[in-house]
């Protein structure tokens, strides 16, 4: 058997071309104000208020008491009237299906399905409540932050946590406790001995004594950044050092925080995409060992499995993709016959393992996938549910300003705009030409047939009313809802024949300035090869951003879908229903909710101003590197890398 260090991802660079997700378990839910539930909530609020009254001098308790008071107020409002009474839907791996695919009979006194309100009303309401709860529960002192860290992760924070906290708090970082993604991404590494992690970092740098004479295939894709001399020296070297500016961007982020770090090396890839893939079994082995506080020999336990393709192997053994057949068979995997929307957790909805039908629909995953290998500590600017890279905040296009930007009410166009290139797929591949995310988006305006959408046309005076279904020609929806075109000419198509096919199929537009784009109320943001570099600029405008992506980012747990932006499924089946809710029916515009769209646009802009500043990215990076430094130095006999 060949060494797993050279197997799968380790054997040679995969010829990765440049496709997303329904159902862990169908959890049927009803929002119904039942008397016994109401009584329980009231009792809970009363008990909580009594308990908190006796400890009211403590700040944490005062905030908790405010929560209890708000809960009691919400219970009171529900008692009077709740327009969402009896709303029936299903949640499936981050998506909301409406109405429920298998709808139970309504209970006595509950409204029937045809009198239920539009689910976007519910999603917006719940998003606002979730964000308010998240913001209000954040730690206010170092002591609270340490206690919350220990509660979440069952271990002490890393050494330097106090310096991180002081930096974050003094710079007004809003969410001081929301870094679960860092823990989740680093946890598998905790199952490897620090000496193994250091050795693999050297392998990435091609300076290891392992297997002299061979160059690890990932080495040409990397740059190593070294922090030394108490942070006073930060330097970079490696094959991609001068290929682009990404290592310079990371070093710029380190300015002002490097002095809080111990000496360390971090090896990053300068490419758009993530690279590290473990099998689902192997990753779970890492996580289980880390939770037990044990180390594993992942080389000895490595096993090849040729019964499944690479992407299926990268998923948990019990995930739906393992039983979803081939790439093309996954296109038709258990598609619901009802309207569905991304729910409140966009990251969950991105998980290809639980949404096999969308795997063929994104250029990054529209192939069989790489063979899983071993865990290497590579830092990348994008990742996915299938990858185990350590995620960095990318700075591509970060400093691009919004440009002239009219207020919402003054924007000239109320169609959804998208302009972009044909990146995001290897267009020499016929499947990618047909199914990848940007190609499918650009074809939507040319679709024929009819489209049926739910319309919130019966709302009255701010109270959601029952939906009606509206059917119209697909061309009518396209003409009134979309302004979608490729720009320039074919790119990333590989050969003249592929370029010619793409050039003939589409109409092409020229360059569109930021000022021209900002005249549109709705702007679509869609993945290219990796993460979207334009998202920061779009979120900084007065336009409503509709985002479709497969890549969770460093801020994903620090932003709230349906409050700050509108998430769009990778298959775009929700695009017209979303626009119908905000714009109204084609032709007469009835049932539109322009004011709610403007509300999200404003909240998104405020979010970017408050939560996507330079110091927010520095706070993320500093905490990430403190955690990483502990992982690679846990065997230091002279010093503890835990916060004490």
Coordinates of C-alpha atoms in Angstrom, one line a residue:
X1 CA 0.0 0.0 0.0
X2 CA 1.4 3.4 -0.9
X3 CA 1.9 5.9 1.9
X4 CA -1.2 8.0 2.6
X5 CA 1.1 11.0 2.6
X6 CA 1.2 10.5 -1.1
X7 CA -2.2 9.1 -1.6
X8 CA -5.3 10.9 -2.8
X9 CA -4.6 14.5 -2.4
X10 CA -1.0 13.7 -1.6
X11 CA -0.2 11.8 -4.8
X12 CA -0.4 14.6 -7.3
X13 CA -2.3 17.8 -7.8
X14 CA -5.9 16.8 -8.7
X15 CA -7.2 18.1 -12.0
X16 CA -10.0 19.9 -10.2
X17 CA -12.5 21.4 -12.6
X18 CA -14.4 24.1 -11.3
X19 CA -21.6 22.2 -8.7
X20 CA -25.6 21.7 -3.6
X21 CA -28.1 20.3 -0.8
X22 CA -32.2 18.3 0.9
X23 CA -32.4 16.4 4.0
X24 CA -30.8 15.4 7.2
X25 CA -34.1 14.6 8.9
X26 CA -37.4 16.1 8.0
X27 CA -38.5 17.9 11.1
X28 CA -42.1 18.8 10.7
X29 CA -42.9 21.9 12.8
X30 CA -46.0 23.9 13.5
X31 CA -46.1 27.4 14.9
X32 CA -49.3 27.2 16.9
X33 CA -50.1 29.0 20.1
X34 CA -51.4 26.1 22.0
X35 CA -52.8 26.9 25.5
X36 CA -50.5 24.5 27.3
X37 CA -47.4 25.9 25.5
X38 CA -48.6 29.4 26.3
X39 CA -49.0 28.5 30.0
X40 CA -45.5 27.0 30.1
X41 CA -43.9 30.0 28.5
X42 CA -45.7 32.4 30.9
X43 CA -44.6 30.2 33.9
X44 CA -41.1 30.1 32.6
X45 CA -41.0 33.9 32.2
X46 CA -42.4 34.4 35.7
X47 CA -40.0 32.0 37.4
X48 CA -37.0 33.5 35.5
X49 CA -38.0 37.0 36.6
X50 CA -38.3 36.0 40.2
X51 CA -34.9 34.3 40.2
X52 CA -33.3 37.1 38.4
X53 CA -34.8 39.7 40.8
X54 CA -32.7 38.4 43.7
X55 CA -29.5 38.7 41.7
X56 CA -30.3 41.9 39.9
X57 CA -27.0 43.7 40.9
X58 CA -25.0 41.5 38.5
X59 CA -24.7 42.7 34.9
X60 CA -25.0 39.3 33.3
X61 CA -28.2 38.7 35.3
X62 CA -29.6 42.1 34.4
X63 CA -29.3 41.2 30.7
X64 CA -30.9 37.9 31.3
X65 CA -33.8 39.6 33.2
X66 CA -34.3 41.8 30.2
X67 CA -34.6 38.7 28.0
X68 CA -37.3 37.3 30.4
X69 CA -39.2 40.6 30.2
X70 CA -39.1 40.6 26.4
X71 CA -40.2 37.0 26.4
X72 CA -43.2 37.9 28.6
X73 CA -44.1 40.7 26.3
X74 CA -43.9 38.4 23.2
X75 CA -46.1 35.9 25.0
X76 CA -48.6 38.7 25.6
X77 CA -48.7 39.7 22.0
X78 CA -49.1 36.1 20.9
X79 CA -52.1 35.8 23.2
X80 CA -53.8 38.6 21.4
X81 CA -53.1 37.6 17.9
X82 CA -50.5 35.8 16.0
X83 CA -50.7 36.0 12.2
X84 CA -48.3 33.0 12.0
X85 CA -50.8 30.8 14.0
X86 CA -50.8 27.3 12.4
X87 CA -48.0 28.0 9.9
X88 CA -47.0 24.6 8.7
X89 CA -43.6 23.9 7.1
X90 CA -40.7 21.5 7.1
X91 CA -37.1 22.1 7.9
X92 CA -34.6 20.1 5.9
X93 CA -30.9 20.6 6.5
X94 CA -31.1 24.4 6.5
X95 CA -34.0 24.8 4.1
X96 CA -37.6 25.6 4.8
X97 CA -40.1 23.8 2.6
X98 CA -43.6 25.5 2.4
X99 CA -46.1 24.2 2.9
X100 CA -45.1 21.0 4.4
X101 CA -44.6 18.2 1.8
X102 CA -46.7 15.9 3.8
X103 CA -49.1 18.3 5.6
X104 CA -51.0 16.8 8.5
X105 CA -54.6 17.8 8.9
X106 CA -55.1 21.1 10.7
X107 CA -56.1 20.9 14.3
X108 CA -59.4 22.3 15.4
X109 CA -59.3 26.0 15.4
X110 CA -56.2 26.3 13.3
X111 CA -56.3 28.0 9.9
X112 CA -56.1 25.8 6.8
X113 CA -53.1 25.8 4.5
X114 CA -54.7 28.2 2.0
X115 CA -55.0 30.8 4.7
X116 CA -51.4 30.7 5.9
X117 CA -49.1 33.7 5.5
X118 CA -46.1 33.9 3.2
X119 CA -43.1 32.1 4.8
X120 CA -40.7 35.1 4.1
X121 CA -42.7 37.0 6.7
X122 CA -41.8 34.3 9.2
X123 CA -38.2 34.1 8.1
X124 CA -37.7 37.9 8.5
X125 CA -39.4 37.9 11.9
X126 CA -37.3 35.0 13.2
X127 CA -34.1 36.4 11.8
X128 CA -34.6 39.7 13.6
X129 CA -35.3 37.8 16.9
X130 CA -32.3 35.5 16.5
X131 CA -29.9 38.4 15.8
X132 CA -31.3 40.4 18.8
X133 CA -30.8 37.4 21.0
X134 CA -27.3 36.8 19.8
X135 CA -26.2 40.4 20.2
X136 CA -27.7 40.7 23.7
X137 CA -26.1 37.6 25.1
X138 CA -22.4 38.5 24.3
X139 CA -19.9 38.7 27.1
X140 CA -19.1 42.1 28.5
X141 CA -16.0 41.3 30.6
X142 CA -13.0 39.1 30.2
X143 CA -14.3 36.9 33.0
X144 CA -17.6 36.4 31.2
X145 CA -15.7 35.6 28.0
X146 CA -13.5 33.0 29.6
X147 CA -16.5 31.4 31.3
X148 CA -18.4 31.3 28.0
X149 CA -15.4 29.9 26.2
X150 CA -15.1 27.1 28.7
X151 CA -18.8 26.4 28.5
X152 CA -18.8 26.1 24.7
X153 CA -15.6 24.2 24.2
X154 CA -15.0 22.4 27.5
X155 CA -11.4 23.6 27.7
X156 CA -9.5 26.8 28.8
X157 CA -8.9 29.5 26.2
X158 CA -5.5 29.7 24.6
X159 CA -2.7 31.7 26.0
X160 CA -3.0 35.4 25.0
X161 CA -6.8 35.2 25.2
X162 CA -6.8 38.3 27.5
X163 CA -4.8 40.3 24.9
X164 CA -7.2 39.2 22.2
X165 CA -10.2 40.1 24.3
X166 CA -8.8 43.6 25.1
X167 CA -8.1 44.2 21.4
X168 CA -11.5 43.1 20.3
X169 CA -13.4 44.9 23.0
X170 CA -11.4 48.1 22.7
X171 CA -12.1 48.1 18.9
X172 CA -15.8 47.7 19.3
X173 CA -16.1 44.1 18.0
X174 CA -19.8 43.4 18.4
X175 CA -19.9 39.6 18.7
X176 CA -17.2 38.6 21.2
X177 CA -18.3 35.0 21.7
X178 CA -19.2 33.9 18.2
X179 CA -16.2 32.0 17.0
X180 CA -17.6 28.4 16.9
X181 CA -16.4 27.9 13.4
X182 CA -12.7 28.4 14.4
X183 CA -13.1 25.7 17.0
X184 CA -14.9 23.3 14.6
X185 CA -12.2 23.7 11.9
X186 CA -9.3 23.3 14.3
X187 CA -10.7 20.5 16.4
X188 CA -9.6 17.7 14.0
X189 CA -6.0 18.9 14.3
X190 CA -6.1 18.4 18.1
X191 CA -6.1 14.7 17.5
X192 CA -2.6 14.9 16.0
X193 CA 0.6 15.3 18.1
X194 CA 2.1 18.7 17.9
X195 CA 5.3 17.2 16.5
X196 CA 3.2 15.7 13.6
X197 CA 1.6 19.1 12.9
X198 CA 4.9 20.8 12.8
X199 CA 6.3 18.1 10.5
X200 CA 3.4 18.4 8.1
X201 CA 3.9 22.1 8.0
X202 CA 7.5 21.5 7.0
X203 CA 6.3 19.1 4.4
X204 CA 4.1 21.8 2.9
X205 CA 7.2 24.1 2.9
X206 CA 9.2 21.3 1.3
X207 CA 11.9 21.6 4.0
X208 CA 11.0 18.3 5.8
X209 CA 13.4 15.4 6.2
X210 CA 10.5 13.2 5.2
X211 CA 11.0 11.2 2.0
X212 CA 14.0 13.2 0.7
X213 CA 14.0 13.8 -3.0
X214 CA 10.2 14.2 -3.4
X215 CA 8.3 17.5 -3.6
X216 CA 4.9 17.4 -1.9
X217 CA 2.4 18.3 -4.6
X218 CA 0.8 21.1 -2.6
X219 CA 4.1 22.9 -2.1
X220 CA 4.0 24.9 -5.4
X221 CA 0.6 26.3 -4.3
X222 CA 1.8 27.8 -1.1
X223 CA 3.4 30.7 0.8
X224 CA 4.6 30.4 4.3
X225 CA 4.3 33.5 6.6
X226 CA 6.6 33.5 9.7
X227 CA 6.0 35.6 12.8
X228 CA 9.1 35.9 15.1
X229 CA 10.9 38.1 17.6
X230 CA 7.8 38.8 19.6
X231 CA 5.8 39.8 16.5
X232 CA 8.3 42.5 15.4
X233 CA 9.3 40.4 12.4
X234 CA 6.8 39.1 9.9
X235 CA 8.0 37.7 6.6
X236 CA 6.8 35.5 3.8
X237 CA 8.5 33.1 1.4
X238 CA 7.4 30.3 -0.9
X239 CA 6.5 29.5 -4.5
X240 CA 3.4 31.7 -4.6
X241 CA 5.0 34.7 -2.8
X242 CA 4.9 36.9 -5.9
X243 CA 2.1 35.2 -7.9
X244 CA -0.5 37.5 -6.3
X245 CA -0.9 39.9 -3.4
X246 CA -2.6 37.5 -1.0
X247 CA 0.4 36.9 1.3
X248 CA 0.9 40.7 1.4
X249 CA -2.7 41.1 2.4
X250 CA -2.4 38.6 5.3
X251 CA 0.8 40.3 6.5
X252 CA -1.1 43.6 6.4
X253 CA -3.8 42.2 8.6
X254 CA -1.1 41.0 11.0
X255 CA 0.2 44.6 11.5
X256 CA -1.0 45.7 14.9
X257 CA -1.7 42.2 16.2
X258 CA 1.5 40.2 15.6
X259 CA 2.9 41.4 18.9
X260 CA 0.2 39.4 20.7
X261 CA 1.4 36.1 19.0
X262 CA 4.1 33.6 19.9
X263 CA 6.6 32.7 17.1
X264 CA 4.8 30.6 14.5
X265 CA 4.7 29.6 10.9
X266 CA 1.5 29.5 8.9
X267 CA 1.4 28.0 5.3
X268 CA -1.3 29.5 3.1
X269 CA -2.4 28.7 -0.4
X270 CA -2.6 31.6 -2.7
X271 CA -5.4 30.0 -4.8
X272 CA -9.1 30.6 -4.8
X273 CA -10.2 27.2 -3.7
X274 CA -9.7 24.9 -0.7
X275 CA -7.6 21.8 -1.0
X276 CA -7.6 19.5 2.1
X277 CA -10.1 16.6 2.1
X278 CA -10.5 13.9 4.7
X279 CA -12.9 11.0 4.5
X280 CA -16.0 11.3 6.7
X281 CA -14.8 8.3 8.7
X282 CA -11.4 9.7 9.2
X283 CA -12.6 13.1 10.1
X284 CA -14.9 11.7 12.7
X285 CA -12.0 9.7 14.1
X286 CA -10.1 12.9 14.6
X287 CA -13.0 14.7 16.3
X288 CA -13.7 11.8 18.6
X289 CA -10.1 11.5 19.7
X290 CA -9.9 15.3 20.2
X291 CA -12.9 15.3 22.4
X292 CA -11.3 12.5 24.5
X293 CA -8.1 14.4 24.7
X294 CA -6.2 11.6 22.9
X295 CA -3.8 11.5 19.9
X296 CA -4.2 9.1 16.9
X297 CA -1.8 7.7 14.4
X298 CA -3.7 8.7 11.3
X299 CA -1.2 7.2 8.9
X300 CA -1.7 3.7 10.4
X301 CA -5.5 4.1 10.5
X302 CA -5.7 5.4 6.9
X303 CA -7.9 3.3 4.6
X304 CA -8.7 3.7 1.0
X305 CA -12.3 3.1 -0.2
X306 CA -12.9 2.8 -3.9
X307 CA -16.7 2.1 -3.6
X308 CA -17.6 5.7 -3.5
X309 CA -16.5 8.8 -5.4
X310 CA -14.3 11.4 -3.6
X311 CA -17.0 13.9 -2.6
X312 CA -19.2 11.2 -1.2
X313 CA -16.3 9.8 0.8
X314 CA -15.6 13.3 2.2
X315 CA -19.1 13.3 3.8
X316 CA -20.2 11.6 7.0
X317 CA -21.0 7.9 6.6
X318 CA -24.7 8.4 7.3
X319 CA -25.2 11.5 5.1
X320 CA -27.6 11.3 2.2
X321 CA -25.0 11.8 -0.5
X322 CA -23.6 8.3 0.3
X323 CA -26.8 6.8 -1.0
X324 CA -27.6 9.3 -3.8
X325 CA -26.0 7.5 -6.7
X326 CA -23.8 9.0 -9.4
X327 CA -23.2 12.7 -10.2
X328 CA -26.2 12.9 -12.6
X329 CA -28.4 10.7 -10.5
X330 CA -27.9 13.2 -7.6
X331 CA -29.6 15.9 -9.7
X332 CA -33.0 14.3 -9.0
X333 CA -32.4 13.3 -5.4
X334 CA -35.6 13.8 -3.4
X335 CA -36.5 17.2 -4.7
X336 CA -39.5 18.6 -2.8
X337 CA -42.5 19.4 -5.0
X338 CA -43.2 22.6 -3.0
X339 CA -41.5 26.0 -2.7
X340 CA -38.5 26.0 -0.5
X341 CA -36.2 28.7 0.8
X342 CA -32.9 28.8 2.6
X343 CA -33.7 29.1 6.3
X344 CA -31.9 31.0 9.1
X345 CA -28.7 29.0 8.9
X346 CA -27.3 29.5 5.4
X347 CA -24.1 27.5 6.2
X348 CA -26.2 24.4 6.9
X349 CA -28.0 24.9 3.6
X350 CA -24.6 24.9 1.8
X351 CA -23.7 21.4 3.0
X352 CA -23.5 19.2 -0.1
X353 CA -23.4 16.1 2.1
X354 CA -27.1 16.7 3.0
X355 CA -28.1 18.2 -0.3
X356 CA -26.9 15.8 -3.0
X357 CA -29.1 17.3 -5.6
X358 CA -27.1 20.5 -5.6
X359 CA -23.6 18.9 -5.8
X360 CA -23.7 18.7 -9.6
X361 CA -24.9 22.4 -9.8
X362 CA -21.7 24.1 -8.7
X363 CA -18.4 24.2 -10.6
X364 CA -16.4 23.4 -7.5
X365 CA -18.1 20.1 -6.9
X366 CA -19.4 19.2 -10.4
X367 CA -17.1 16.2 -10.7
X368 CA -16.3 13.0 -8.8
X369 CA -14.0 14.8 -6.4
X370 CA -10.5 14.2 -5.1
X371 CA -9.5 11.1 -3.2
X372 CA -9.4 11.9 0.5
X373 CA -6.0 11.9 2.2
X374 CA -4.4 13.0 5.5
X375 CA -4.9 16.2 7.4
X376 CA -2.5 19.0 6.6
X377 CA -2.5 22.5 8.3
X378 CA -3.1 24.6 5.2
X379 CA -4.7 28.0 5.5
X380 CA -7.0 28.9 2.7
X381 CA -9.2 31.8 1.7
X382 CA -12.3 29.7 1.1
X383 CA -13.6 26.3 2.3
X384 CA -16.7 24.2 2.0
X385 CA -18.5 21.5 3.9
X386 CA -16.3 19.0 2.1
X387 CA -12.9 20.5 3.0
X388 CA -10.8 20.7 6.1
X389 CA -8.7 23.8 5.3
X390 CA -8.2 26.4 8.0
X391 CA -10.2 29.5 6.9
X392 CA -8.6 32.9 6.5
X393 CA -10.5 36.2 5.9
X394 CA -9.8 37.1 2.2
X395 CA -9.1 40.7 1.3
X396 CA -9.7 40.5 -2.4
X397 CA -11.6 43.7 -3.4
X398 CA -12.1 44.6 0.2
X399 CA -10.9 48.2 -0.3
X400 CA -13.2 48.8 -3.3
X401 CA -15.6 51.6 -2.4
X402 CA -19.3 51.4 -3.1
X403 CA -19.1 54.4 -5.5
X404 CA -22.0 56.8 -6.0
X405 CA -25.0 55.2 -4.3
X406 CA -28.6 56.5 -4.3
X407 CA -30.9 55.9 -1.4
X408 CA -33.2 53.0 -1.8
X409 CA -36.2 55.1 -2.8
X410 CA -34.1 56.9 -5.5
X411 CA -32.7 53.9 -7.3
X412 CA -33.8 53.7 -10.9
X413 CA -34.2 50.0 -11.4
X414 CA -36.1 47.4 -9.4
X415 CA -34.8 44.4 -11.3
X416 CA -32.2 42.0 -9.9
X417 CA -28.8 42.7 -11.5
X418 CA -25.9 40.4 -12.1
X419 CA -22.9 41.0 -14.3
X420 CA -19.8 38.8 -14.3
X421 CA -17.4 36.5 -16.2
X422 CA -17.7 32.8 -17.0
X423 CA -15.3 31.9 -14.2
X424 CA -16.5 29.2 -11.7
X425 CA -16.1 26.2 -13.9
X426 CA -13.8 24.4 -16.4
X427 CA -15.8 25.1 -19.5
X428 CA -14.0 22.4 -21.5
X429 CA -16.2 20.1 -19.4
X430 CA -19.7 19.6 -21.0
X431 CA -21.3 19.1 -17.6
X432 CA -19.8 22.3 -16.2
X433 CA -20.9 24.2 -19.3
X434 CA -24.5 23.0 -18.7
X435 CA -24.8 23.0 -14.9
X436 CA -22.3 25.2 -13.2
X437 CA -23.6 28.1 -11.2
X438 CA -22.9 31.1 -13.4
X439 CA -23.9 29.3 -16.6
X440 CA -27.3 28.3 -15.2
X441 CA -27.9 31.8 -13.9
X442 CA -27.2 33.4 -17.3
X443 CA -29.7 31.0 -18.9
X444 CA -32.6 31.8 -16.6
X445 CA -33.8 34.8 -18.7
X446 CA -34.1 32.6 -21.8
X447 CA -36.2 29.9 -20.1
X448 CA -39.6 29.1 -21.6
X449 CA -42.8 27.7 -20.2
X450 CA -44.7 29.0 -17.1
X451 CA -43.7 29.8 -13.5
X452 CA -45.9 29.6 -10.4
X453 CA -45.0 31.5 -7.3
X454 CA -46.6 32.2 -3.9
X455 CA -47.6 35.8 -3.6
X456 CA -48.3 37.7 -0.4
X457 CA -51.0 39.8 -2.0
X458 CA -53.6 39.6 0.9
X459 CA -51.6 41.3 3.6
X460 CA -53.4 44.2 5.3
X461 CA -52.0 47.1 7.2
X462 CA -48.8 45.3 8.2
X463 CA -50.5 42.1 9.1
X464 CA -49.5 39.1 6.9
X465 CA -52.5 37.6 5.2
X466 CA -52.9 34.3 3.3
X467 CA -50.9 33.7 0.2
X468 CA -52.2 33.2 -3.3
X469 CA -50.5 31.4 -6.2
X470 CA -49.7 33.3 -9.3
X471 CA -48.8 31.8 -12.6
X472 CA -47.2 33.7 -15.6
X473 CA -45.0 33.1 -18.5
X474 CA -41.3 32.6 -17.5
X475 CA -40.5 35.3 -20.0
X476 CA -42.7 37.7 -18.1
X477 CA -40.9 37.0 -14.8
X478 CA -37.5 37.4 -16.6
X479 CA -38.4 40.7 -18.2
X480 CA -39.6 42.3 -15.0
X481 CA -37.4 40.6 -12.4
X482 CA -33.9 40.1 -13.9
X483 CA -31.1 41.9 -15.6
X484 CA -28.5 39.1 -15.9
X485 CA -25.7 38.9 -18.4
X486 CA -22.1 37.9 -18.9
X487 CA -19.5 40.6 -19.6
X488 CA -16.6 40.7 -22.0
X489 CA -16.2 37.3 -23.6
X490 CA -15.7 33.7 -22.7
X491 CA -13.1 33.0 -20.0
X492 CA -11.6 29.9 -18.5
X493 CA -13.0 27.8 -21.4
X494 CA -9.7 26.1 -22.2
X495 CA -9.9 25.7 -26.0
X496 CA -11.3 27.4 -29.0
X497 CA -14.1 25.0 -29.5
X498 CA -15.4 25.4 -26.0
X499 CA -15.0 29.2 -26.2
X500 CA -17.0 29.3 -29.4
X501 CA -19.9 27.3 -28.0
X502 CA -20.1 29.6 -25.0
X503 CA -19.8 32.7 -27.1
X504 CA -22.6 31.6 -29.4
X505 CA -25.0 30.7 -26.6
X506 CA -25.1 34.0 -24.7
X507 CA -25.6 37.7 -25.2
X508 CA -22.6 39.7 -23.9
X509 CA -22.5 43.0 -22.2
X510 CA -19.7 45.5 -21.7
X511 CA -18.2 46.9 -18.5
X512 CA -20.7 48.2 -15.9
X513 CA -19.4 50.7 -13.4
X514 CA -20.2 50.6 -9.7
X515 CA -22.3 53.7 -10.1
X516 CA -24.4 52.0 -12.8
X517 CA -24.8 48.9 -10.7
X518 CA -25.8 50.9 -7.6
X519 CA -28.9 52.2 -9.5
X520 CA -30.4 48.7 -9.0
X521 CA -32.4 47.9 -5.9
X522 CA -31.5 44.2 -6.1
X523 CA -28.0 42.8 -6.8
X524 CA -27.2 39.1 -7.1
X525 CA -23.9 37.7 -5.7
X526 CA -22.8 34.4 -7.1
X527 CA -19.6 32.3 -6.6
X528 CA -16.9 32.3 -9.1
X529 CA -14.0 29.8 -8.6
X530 CA -14.1 30.4 -4.9
X531 CA -15.5 32.9 -2.5
X532 CA -17.1 36.1 -3.8
X533 CA -14.7 39.1 -3.6
X534 CA -17.5 41.6 -4.4
X535 CA -19.7 40.7 -1.4
X536 CA -18.2 43.4 0.9
X537 CA -18.7 46.2 -1.6
X538 CA -22.3 45.1 -2.4
X539 CA -23.1 44.9 1.3
X540 CA -21.8 48.4 1.7
X541 CA -24.4 49.8 -0.7
X542 CA -28.0 50.7 -0.3
X543 CA -29.1 47.8 -2.5
X544 CA -30.5 44.5 -1.3
X545 CA -28.0 41.7 -1.8
X546 CA -29.3 38.2 -2.9
X547 CA -26.5 35.8 -2.3
X548 CA -26.0 32.2 -3.6
X549 CA -22.9 30.4 -2.4
X550 CA -21.4 27.1 -1.5
X551 CA -18.6 28.6 0.6
X552 CA -19.0 29.6 4.2
X553 CA -16.8 32.5 5.1
X554 CA -15.1 33.8 8.2
X555 CA -18.1 36.0 9.1
X556 CA -20.8 33.4 8.4
X557 CA -21.8 33.0 12.1
X558 CA -21.6 36.8 12.5
X559 CA -24.2 37.7 9.9
X560 CA -27.9 36.9 9.8
X561 CA -29.7 35.8 6.6
X562 CA -33.1 37.4 6.1
X563 CA -32.0 40.3 8.2
X564 CA -28.8 41.5 6.5
X565 CA -29.1 39.8 3.1
X566 CA -31.4 37.4 1.3
X567 CA -29.9 33.9 0.8
X568 CA -30.6 32.1 -2.5
X569 CA -30.4 28.4 -3.1
X570 CA -27.8 27.1 -5.5
X571 CA -30.4 25.8 -7.9
X572 CA -32.1 29.2 -8.0
X573 CA -35.6 27.6 -7.7
X574 CA -36.4 30.2 -5.0
X575 CA -35.2 33.2 -7.0
X576 CA -38.5 34.1 -8.6
X577 CA -40.6 33.4 -5.4
X578 CA -38.2 35.7 -3.5
X579 CA -38.5 38.5 -6.0
X580 CA -42.2 38.1 -6.3
X581 CA -42.5 38.6 -2.5
X582 CA -40.6 41.9 -2.6
X583 CA -41.5 43.2 -6.1
X584 CA -45.0 41.8 -6.5
X585 CA -46.7 40.0 -9.3
X586 CA -45.5 40.5 -12.9
X587 CA -47.5 43.2 -14.6
X588 CA -49.3 45.0 -11.8
X589 CA -46.9 44.6 -8.9
X590 CA -49.6 43.6 -6.5
X591 CA -48.5 41.8 -3.3
X592 CA -45.1 43.6 -3.4
X593 CA -43.2 44.5 -0.2
X594 CA -40.7 47.1 -1.4
X595 CA -40.5 48.6 2.1
X596 CA -39.3 45.2 3.6
X597 CA -36.7 44.9 0.8
X598 CA -35.4 48.4 1.7
X599 CA -35.3 47.4 5.4
X600 CA -33.0 44.5 4.7
X601 CA -30.9 46.6 2.4
X602 CA -30.4 49.2 5.1
X603 CA -29.7 46.6 7.8
X604 CA -27.1 44.9 5.5
X605 CA -25.3 48.2 5.0
X606 CA -25.3 48.9 8.7
X607 CA -24.0 45.4 9.4
X608 CA -21.1 45.9 7.0
X609 CA -20.2 49.1 8.7
X610 CA -20.3 47.6 12.1
X611 CA -19.1 44.0 11.6
X612 CA -16.8 43.9 8.5
X613 CA -14.2 46.5 9.5
X614 CA -10.5 45.9 9.3
X615 CA -10.4 45.4 13.0
X616 CA -13.1 42.7 12.9
X617 CA -11.0 40.7 10.5
X618 CA -7.9 41.3 12.7
X619 CA -9.9 40.0 15.8
X620 CA -10.9 36.9 13.9
X621 CA -7.3 36.3 12.6
X622 CA -5.7 36.9 16.0
X623 CA -8.1 34.5 17.8
X624 CA -7.5 31.9 15.0
X625 CA -3.7 32.1 15.3
X626 CA -3.7 31.9 19.1
X627 CA -5.7 28.7 18.8
X628 CA -3.4 27.4 16.1
X629 CA -0.3 28.3 18.1
X630 CA -1.6 26.2 21.0
X631 CA -2.1 23.2 18.8
X632 CA 1.4 23.2 17.5
X633 CA 3.1 24.0 20.9
X634 CA 1.1 21.8 23.3
X635 CA 4.2 19.7 24.0
X636 CA 6.4 22.7 25.0
X637 CA 7.9 21.7 28.4
X638 CA 8.8 25.2 29.4
X639 CA 5.4 27.0 29.0
X640 CA 1.7 26.3 28.9
X641 CA -0.2 27.5 25.9
X642 CA -3.5 27.7 27.8
X643 CA -4.8 30.9 29.3
X644 CA -4.3 30.9 33.0

